[in-house]
Amino acid sequence: MIDVLLGLQWGDEGKGKIVDYLAKSYDIIARFQGGPNAGHTLYVDGKKVVLRTIPSGVFHDHCLNLIGNGVVIDPVALQGEIEQLVAIRPDVLKRLFVAHRAHLILPTHRALDAASEAAKGDEKIGSTLKGIGPAYMDKTGRNGLRVGDILSKNFKAKYDKLVQKHTDMLRQYNHQVNWQEWEKDFFAAVEYLKSLQIVNAEYWLEGHLKNGKKILAEGAQGSMLDIDYGTYPFVTSSNTIAAGVCNGLGVAPSHIGDVYGITKAYCTRVGSGPFPTELNDATGAQLREIGHEFGAVTGRERRCGWIDLVALRYTVMLSGVTKLIMTKADVLDHFNPILAGTAYMVDGKETNELPYDLCDTDITPVYKTFAGWDKPISSCANFEETPQVFKDYCKFVEEYLGTKIAFVSNGTGREQLLQIP
Ligand code: GDP
Ligand code: IMO
Ligand code: MG
């Protein structure tokens, strides 16, 4: 059986921490999409680690970790990440597997990302500039290079052909990027990549499924950044919803079990694009400061606002979420009142449905107000101990979304998680 864990908002919901916690109950953790645009934070023996391409089960001795075929891999970023991990746990490589169908991010993909963003000016996506969009464009354009290609004697010729195409494209942009300086590291990292355990992942997973192994598919980004259903064009270039698991790992839908959907107790977004419940005021700044809302990869300030139940109901629906997990509830300890967006006013009408285009639609959120609480959730050892107002807040969210909350996270530590009976 394959359970799924994914973000329900615009990313950074705390997926890394939760996967690290749940990993004790799984044999395999598999990333199914995204790439080094992700930054999943875990604390291992009190030390902060940010994972980008590597699944968040890597610190558990019993867990195998797969970088699935739906992921785009920057060999240089991956090597750097592995070296950082090996310094903490020398044996991590034994537990790491890479799908041979996963596509590669080339230096010129990063250059194209930068050039494309610069050309967009004020309308830029706010990309992490890791080359994600251009790499997925080459995948769907049927020009991409895959991990399996590095084992072929024609790899350099294939590389040169693609780079020639990219050079022509870069010429169209009036934006200079010295990507040639990155090539030496790229080829060194490709050699390193060859030394990893490269597998035919769909058969590899099938074998483990037949042996009754439990698999957790780890999502990156968030559902509102999904290429099809997110706030297009301000999205990433992959399917971040549960549907992405089947094509991202090569597994049939009949294998999918529980779908864990993670939401913060409030909402954040990094990069450009619509965010109806955003707070451009002192409360938003306070959420950022208390919640330490700065990008794990880029260090950029995250935009902050109240939880948006309209958007959440949409993303719960898209992925068929069976269990909700609410993170960063402790951050709300410092706020009174606490608001939850329950509807949108669009053209003078109230709606619970996400409009087709959030960019050009004038949306005024409708809020329900909750009183703050005086007992800190951060110090509660179990859900029973949490203040009644918080319990009411959780109940309201559950009823609105039609899905039960399984866990409330009340701090950064692996064990700071309150199970709801
Ligand atoms: P991810 O991309 O979904 O894995 O999330 P990030 O790691 O980018 O961002 C989540 C941030 O919130 C990290 O710094 C976590 O350490 C932190 N975090 C996770 N859960 C909690 C929580 O319950 N409370 C607090 N205060 N911080 C949390
Ligand atoms: P995790 O897995 C938050 C955002 C970027 C930008 C848009 C497109 O840590 O939750 P891209 O680099 O994919 O071309 O950027 O998506 N973005 C993320 N925001 N968390 C992430 O990952 C993100 N990955 C991409 O900020 O707005
Ligand atoms: Mg993150």
PDB file of N, CA, C and O in Angstrom, residues 266-308:
ATOM      1  N   TYR A 266      -2.382  28.719   9.777  1.00  0.00           N
ATOM      2  CA  TYR A 266      -2.627  29.973   9.049  1.00  0.00           C
ATOM      3  C   TYR A 266      -2.172  29.707   7.621  1.00  0.00           C
ATOM      4  O   TYR A 266      -2.307  28.562   7.167  1.00  0.00           O
ATOM      5  N   CYS A 267      -1.660  30.693   6.914  1.00  0.00           N
ATOM      6  CA  CYS A 267      -1.316  30.454   5.508  1.00  0.00           C
ATOM      7  C   CYS A 267      -0.108  31.296   5.099  1.00  0.00           C
ATOM      8  O   CYS A 267       0.047  32.428   5.564  1.00  0.00           O
ATOM      9  N   THR A 268       0.738  30.717   4.257  1.00  0.00           N
ATOM     10  CA  THR A 268       1.860  31.498   3.719  1.00  0.00           C
ATOM     11  C   THR A 268       2.037  31.219   2.238  1.00  0.00           C
ATOM     12  O   THR A 268       1.552  30.224   1.717  1.00  0.00           O
ATOM     13  N   ARG A 269       2.770  32.114   1.607  1.00  0.00           N
ATOM     14  CA  ARG A 269       3.119  31.926   0.193  1.00  0.00           C
ATOM     15  C   ARG A 269       4.446  32.647  -0.040  1.00  0.00           C
ATOM     16  O   ARG A 269       4.643  33.756   0.472  1.00  0.00           O
ATOM     17  N   VAL A 270       5.328  32.029  -0.816  1.00  0.00           N
ATOM     18  CA  VAL A 270       6.579  32.700  -1.172  1.00  0.00           C
ATOM     19  C   VAL A 270       6.609  32.835  -2.690  1.00  0.00           C
ATOM     20  O   VAL A 270       6.183  31.931  -3.397  1.00  0.00           O
ATOM     21  N   GLY A 271       7.062  33.984  -3.163  1.00  0.00           N
ATOM     22  CA  GLY A 271       7.012  34.242  -4.603  1.00  0.00           C
ATOM     23  C   GLY A 271       5.753  35.022  -4.946  1.00  0.00           C
ATOM     24  O   GLY A 271       4.956  35.368  -4.068  1.00  0.00           O
ATOM     25  N   SER A 272       5.557  35.263  -6.252  1.00  0.00           N
ATOM     26  CA  SER A 272       4.434  36.110  -6.669  1.00  0.00           C
ATOM     27  C   SER A 272       3.143  35.310  -6.784  1.00  0.00           C
ATOM     28  O   SER A 272       3.151  34.091  -6.668  1.00  0.00           O
ATOM     29  N   GLY A 273       2.053  36.044  -7.055  1.00  0.00           N
ATOM     30  CA  GLY A 273       0.779  35.374  -7.321  1.00  0.00           C
ATOM     31  C   GLY A 273      -0.273  35.667  -6.283  1.00  0.00           C
ATOM     32  O   GLY A 273       0.030  36.151  -5.183  1.00  0.00           O
ATOM     33  N   PRO A 274      -1.536  35.376  -6.635  1.00  0.00           N
ATOM     34  CA  PRO A 274      -2.655  35.733  -5.769  1.00  0.00           C
ATOM     35  C   PRO A 274      -2.666  34.978  -4.437  1.00  0.00           C
ATOM     36  O   PRO A 274      -2.249  33.826  -4.362  1.00  0.00           O
ATOM     37  N   PHE A 275      -3.157  35.660  -3.414  1.00  0.00           N
ATOM     38  CA  PHE A 275      -3.200  35.108  -2.053  1.00  0.00           C
ATOM     39  C   PHE A 275      -4.333  35.874  -1.349  1.00  0.00           C
ATOM     40  O   PHE A 275      -4.095  36.893  -0.698  1.00  0.00           O
ATOM     41  N   PRO A 276      -5.581  35.407  -1.515  1.00  0.00           N
ATOM     42  CA  PRO A 276      -6.733  36.192  -1.052  1.00  0.00           C
ATOM     43  C   PRO A 276      -6.705  36.585   0.420  1.00  0.00           C
ATOM     44  O   PRO A 276      -7.146  37.683   0.767  1.00  0.00           O
ATOM     45  N   THR A 277      -6.218  35.720   1.297  1.00  0.00           N
ATOM     46  CA  THR A 277      -6.282  36.055   2.730  1.00  0.00           C
ATOM     47  C   THR A 277      -4.973  36.661   3.254  1.00  0.00           C
ATOM     48  O   THR A 277      -4.732  36.686   4.463  1.00  0.00           O
ATOM     49  N   GLU A 278      -4.146  37.138   2.328  1.00  0.00           N
ATOM     50  CA  GLU A 278      -2.858  37.738   2.734  1.00  0.00           C
ATOM     51  C   GLU A 278      -3.081  38.946   3.638  1.00  0.00           C
ATOM     52  O   GLU A 278      -4.013  39.733   3.428  1.00  0.00           O
ATOM     53  N   LEU A 279      -2.207  39.101   4.624  1.00  0.00           N
ATOM     54  CA  LEU A 279      -2.267  40.258   5.528  1.00  0.00           C
ATOM     55  C   LEU A 279      -1.064  41.143   5.271  1.00  0.00           C
ATOM     56  O   LEU A 279       0.065  40.788   5.642  1.00  0.00           O
ATOM     57  N   ASN A 280      -1.308  42.280   4.624  1.00  0.00           N
ATOM     58  CA  ASN A 280      -0.212  43.224   4.369  1.00  0.00           C
ATOM     59  C   ASN A 280      -0.160  44.244   5.495  1.00  0.00           C
ATOM     60  O   ASN A 280      -0.127  45.452   5.252  1.00  0.00           O
ATOM     61  N   ASP A 281      -0.209  43.773   6.716  1.00  0.00           N
ATOM     62  CA  ASP A 281      -0.246  44.709   7.840  1.00  0.00           C
ATOM     63  C   ASP A 281       0.610  44.173   8.985  1.00  0.00           C
ATOM     64  O   ASP A 281       1.361  43.206   8.814  1.00  0.00           O
ATOM     65  N   ALA A 282       0.447  44.783  10.156  1.00  0.00           N
ATOM     66  CA  ALA A 282       1.286  44.406  11.302  1.00  0.00           C
ATOM     67  C   ALA A 282       1.032  42.955  11.710  1.00  0.00           C
ATOM     68  O   ALA A 282       1.954  42.245  12.134  1.00  0.00           O
ATOM     69  N   THR A 283      -0.217  42.480  11.548  1.00  0.00           N
ATOM     70  CA  THR A 283      -0.520  41.089  11.932  1.00  0.00           C
ATOM     71  C   THR A 283       0.235  40.122  11.014  1.00  0.00           C
ATOM     72  O   THR A 283       0.803  39.122  11.475  1.00  0.00           O
ATOM     73  N   GLY A 284       0.271  40.449   9.715  1.00  0.00           N
ATOM     74  CA  GLY A 284       1.024  39.618   8.769  1.00  0.00           C
ATOM     75  C   GLY A 284       2.506  39.589   9.133  1.00  0.00           C
ATOM     76  O   GLY A 284       3.147  38.536   9.106  1.00  0.00           O
ATOM     77  N   ALA A 285       3.031  40.754   9.479  1.00  0.00           N
ATOM     78  CA  ALA A 285       4.456  40.836   9.846  1.00  0.00           C
ATOM     79  C   ALA A 285       4.723  40.030  11.118  1.00  0.00           C
ATOM     80  O   ALA A 285       5.760  39.367  11.254  1.00  0.00           O
ATOM     81  N   GLN A 286       3.744  40.059  12.032  1.00  0.00           N
ATOM     82  CA  GLN A 286       3.898  39.319  13.295  1.00  0.00           C
ATOM     83  C   GLN A 286       3.865  37.799  13.045  1.00  0.00           C
ATOM     84  O   GLN A 286       4.624  37.047  13.659  1.00  0.00           O
ATOM     85  N   LEU A 287       2.988  37.382  12.131  1.00  0.00           N
ATOM     86  CA  LEU A 287       2.946  35.954  11.777  1.00  0.00           C
ATOM     87  C   LEU A 287       4.302  35.529  11.214  1.00  0.00           C
ATOM     88  O   LEU A 287       4.828  34.463  11.544  1.00  0.00           O
ATOM     89  N   ARG A 288       4.881  36.384  10.377  1.00  0.00           N
ATOM     90  CA  ARG A 288       6.175  36.060   9.758  1.00  0.00           C
ATOM     91  C   ARG A 288       7.272  35.962  10.809  1.00  0.00           C
ATOM     92  O   ARG A 288       8.088  35.054  10.787  1.00  0.00           O
ATOM     93  N   GLU A 289       7.220  36.907  11.757  1.00  0.00           N
ATOM     94  CA  GLU A 289       8.279  36.934  12.762  1.00  0.00           C
ATOM     95  C   GLU A 289       8.146  35.757  13.732  1.00  0.00           C
ATOM     96  O   GLU A 289       9.094  35.007  13.952  1.00  0.00           O
ATOM     97  N   ILE A 290       6.943  35.542  14.248  1.00  0.00           N
ATOM     98  CA  ILE A 290       6.753  34.472  15.241  1.00  0.00           C
ATOM     99  C   ILE A 290       6.845  33.098  14.583  1.00  0.00           C
ATOM    100  O   ILE A 290       7.380  32.157  15.156  1.00  0.00           O
ATOM    101  N   GLY A 291       6.346  33.001  13.349  1.00  0.00           N
ATOM    102  CA  GLY A 291       6.400  31.714  12.653  1.00  0.00           C
ATOM    103  C   GLY A 291       7.715  31.483  11.935  1.00  0.00           C
ATOM    104  O   GLY A 291       7.890  30.451  11.293  1.00  0.00           O
ATOM    105  N   HIS A 292       8.661  32.428  12.052  1.00  0.00           N
ATOM    106  CA  HIS A 292       9.957  32.344  11.316  1.00  0.00           C
ATOM    107  C   HIS A 292       9.698  32.022   9.852  1.00  0.00           C
ATOM    108  O   HIS A 292      10.237  31.052   9.304  1.00  0.00           O
ATOM    109  N   GLU A 293       8.879  32.817   9.237  1.00  0.00           N
ATOM    110  CA  GLU A 293       8.466  32.540   7.862  1.00  0.00           C
ATOM    111  C   GLU A 293       9.425  33.143   6.847  1.00  0.00           C
ATOM    112  O   GLU A 293       9.171  34.175   6.235  1.00  0.00           O
ATOM    113  N   PHE A 294      10.539  32.432   6.686  1.00  0.00           N
ATOM    114  CA  PHE A 294      11.540  32.791   5.689  1.00  0.00           C
ATOM    115  C   PHE A 294      11.897  31.507   4.936  1.00  0.00           C
ATOM    116  O   PHE A 294      12.007  30.438   5.551  1.00  0.00           O
ATOM    117  N   GLY A 295      12.052  31.605   3.623  1.00  0.00           N
ATOM    118  CA  GLY A 295      12.255  30.423   2.790  1.00  0.00           C
ATOM    119  C   GLY A 295      13.424  29.562   3.243  1.00  0.00           C
ATOM    120  O   GLY A 295      14.500  30.083   3.540  1.00  0.00           O
ATOM    121  N   ALA A 296      13.213  28.231   3.282  1.00  0.00           N
ATOM    122  CA  ALA A 296      14.251  27.303   3.710  1.00  0.00           C
ATOM    123  C   ALA A 296      15.383  27.226   2.686  1.00  0.00           C
ATOM    124  O   ALA A 296      16.528  26.938   3.025  1.00  0.00           O
ATOM    125  N   VAL A 297      15.084  27.499   1.404  1.00  0.00           N
ATOM    126  CA  VAL A 297      16.110  27.413   0.358  1.00  0.00           C
ATOM    127  C   VAL A 297      16.636  28.796   0.001  1.00  0.00           C
ATOM    128  O   VAL A 297      17.835  29.018  -0.057  1.00  0.00           O
ATOM    129  N   THR A 298      15.720  29.731  -0.214  1.00  0.00           N
ATOM    130  CA  THR A 298      16.135  31.038  -0.736  1.00  0.00           C
ATOM    131  C   THR A 298      16.261  32.102   0.358  1.00  0.00           C
ATOM    132  O   THR A 298      16.814  33.168   0.116  1.00  0.00           O
ATOM    133  N   GLY A 299      15.734  31.817   1.547  1.00  0.00           N
ATOM    134  CA  GLY A 299      15.772  32.799   2.630  1.00  0.00           C
ATOM    135  C   GLY A 299      14.789  33.949   2.419  1.00  0.00           C
ATOM    136  O   GLY A 299      14.755  34.904   3.205  1.00  0.00           O
ATOM    137  N   ARG A 300      13.986  33.870   1.341  1.00  0.00           N
ATOM    138  CA  ARG A 300      13.054  34.973   1.056  1.00  0.00           C
ATOM    139  C   ARG A 300      11.963  35.056   2.121  1.00  0.00           C
ATOM    140  O   ARG A 300      11.553  34.031   2.677  1.00  0.00           O
ATOM    141  N   GLU A 301      11.462  36.264   2.338  1.00  0.00           N
ATOM    142  CA  GLU A 301      10.339  36.443   3.272  1.00  0.00           C
ATOM    143  C   GLU A 301       9.124  35.727   2.716  1.00  0.00           C
ATOM    144  O   GLU A 301       8.827  35.850   1.526  1.00  0.00           O
ATOM    145  N   ARG A 302       8.429  34.971   3.556  1.00  0.00           N
ATOM    146  CA  ARG A 302       7.161  34.383   3.099  1.00  0.00           C
ATOM    147  C   ARG A 302       6.044  35.374   3.399  1.00  0.00           C
ATOM    148  O   ARG A 302       6.040  36.012   4.464  1.00  0.00           O
ATOM    149  N   ARG A 303       5.121  35.498   2.465  1.00  0.00           N
ATOM    150  CA  ARG A 303       3.930  36.334   2.680  1.00  0.00           C
ATOM    151  C   ARG A 303       3.005  35.554   3.630  1.00  0.00           C
ATOM    152  O   ARG A 303       2.898  34.334   3.515  1.00  0.00           O
ATOM    153  N   CYS A 304       2.345  36.260   4.546  1.00  0.00           N
ATOM    154  CA  CYS A 304       1.549  35.552   5.558  1.00  0.00           C
ATOM    155  C   CYS A 304       0.105  36.049   5.595  1.00  0.00           C
ATOM    156  O   CYS A 304      -0.168  37.213   5.283  1.00  0.00           O
ATOM    157  N   GLY A 305      -0.800  35.181   5.994  1.00  0.00           N
ATOM    158  CA  GLY A 305      -2.204  35.564   6.139  1.00  0.00           C
ATOM    159  C   GLY A 305      -2.959  34.505   6.915  1.00  0.00           C
ATOM    160  O   GLY A 305      -2.386  33.517   7.379  1.00  0.00           O
ATOM    161  N   TRP A 306      -4.253  34.706   7.051  1.00  0.00           N
ATOM    162  CA  TRP A 306      -5.095  33.750   7.776  1.00  0.00           C
ATOM    163  C   TRP A 306      -5.354  32.513   6.928  1.00  0.00           C
ATOM    164  O   TRP A 306      -5.237  32.541   5.701  1.00  0.00           O
ATOM    165  N   ILE A 307      -5.746  31.446   7.569  1.00  0.00           N
ATOM    166  CA  ILE A 307      -6.071  30.196   6.871  1.00  0.00           C
ATOM    167  C   ILE A 307      -7.214  30.479   5.882  1.00  0.00           C
ATOM    168  O   ILE A 307      -8.127  31.262   6.179  1.00  0.00           O
ATOM    169  N   ASP A 308      -7.130  29.865   4.710  1.00  0.00           N
ATOM    170  CA  ASP A 308      -8.121  30.096   3.655  1.00  0.00           C
ATOM    171  C   ASP A 308      -8.871  28.778   3.426  1.00  0.00           C
ATOM    172  O   ASP A 308      -8.395  27.887   2.719  1.00  0.00           O
TER     173      ASP A 308
END
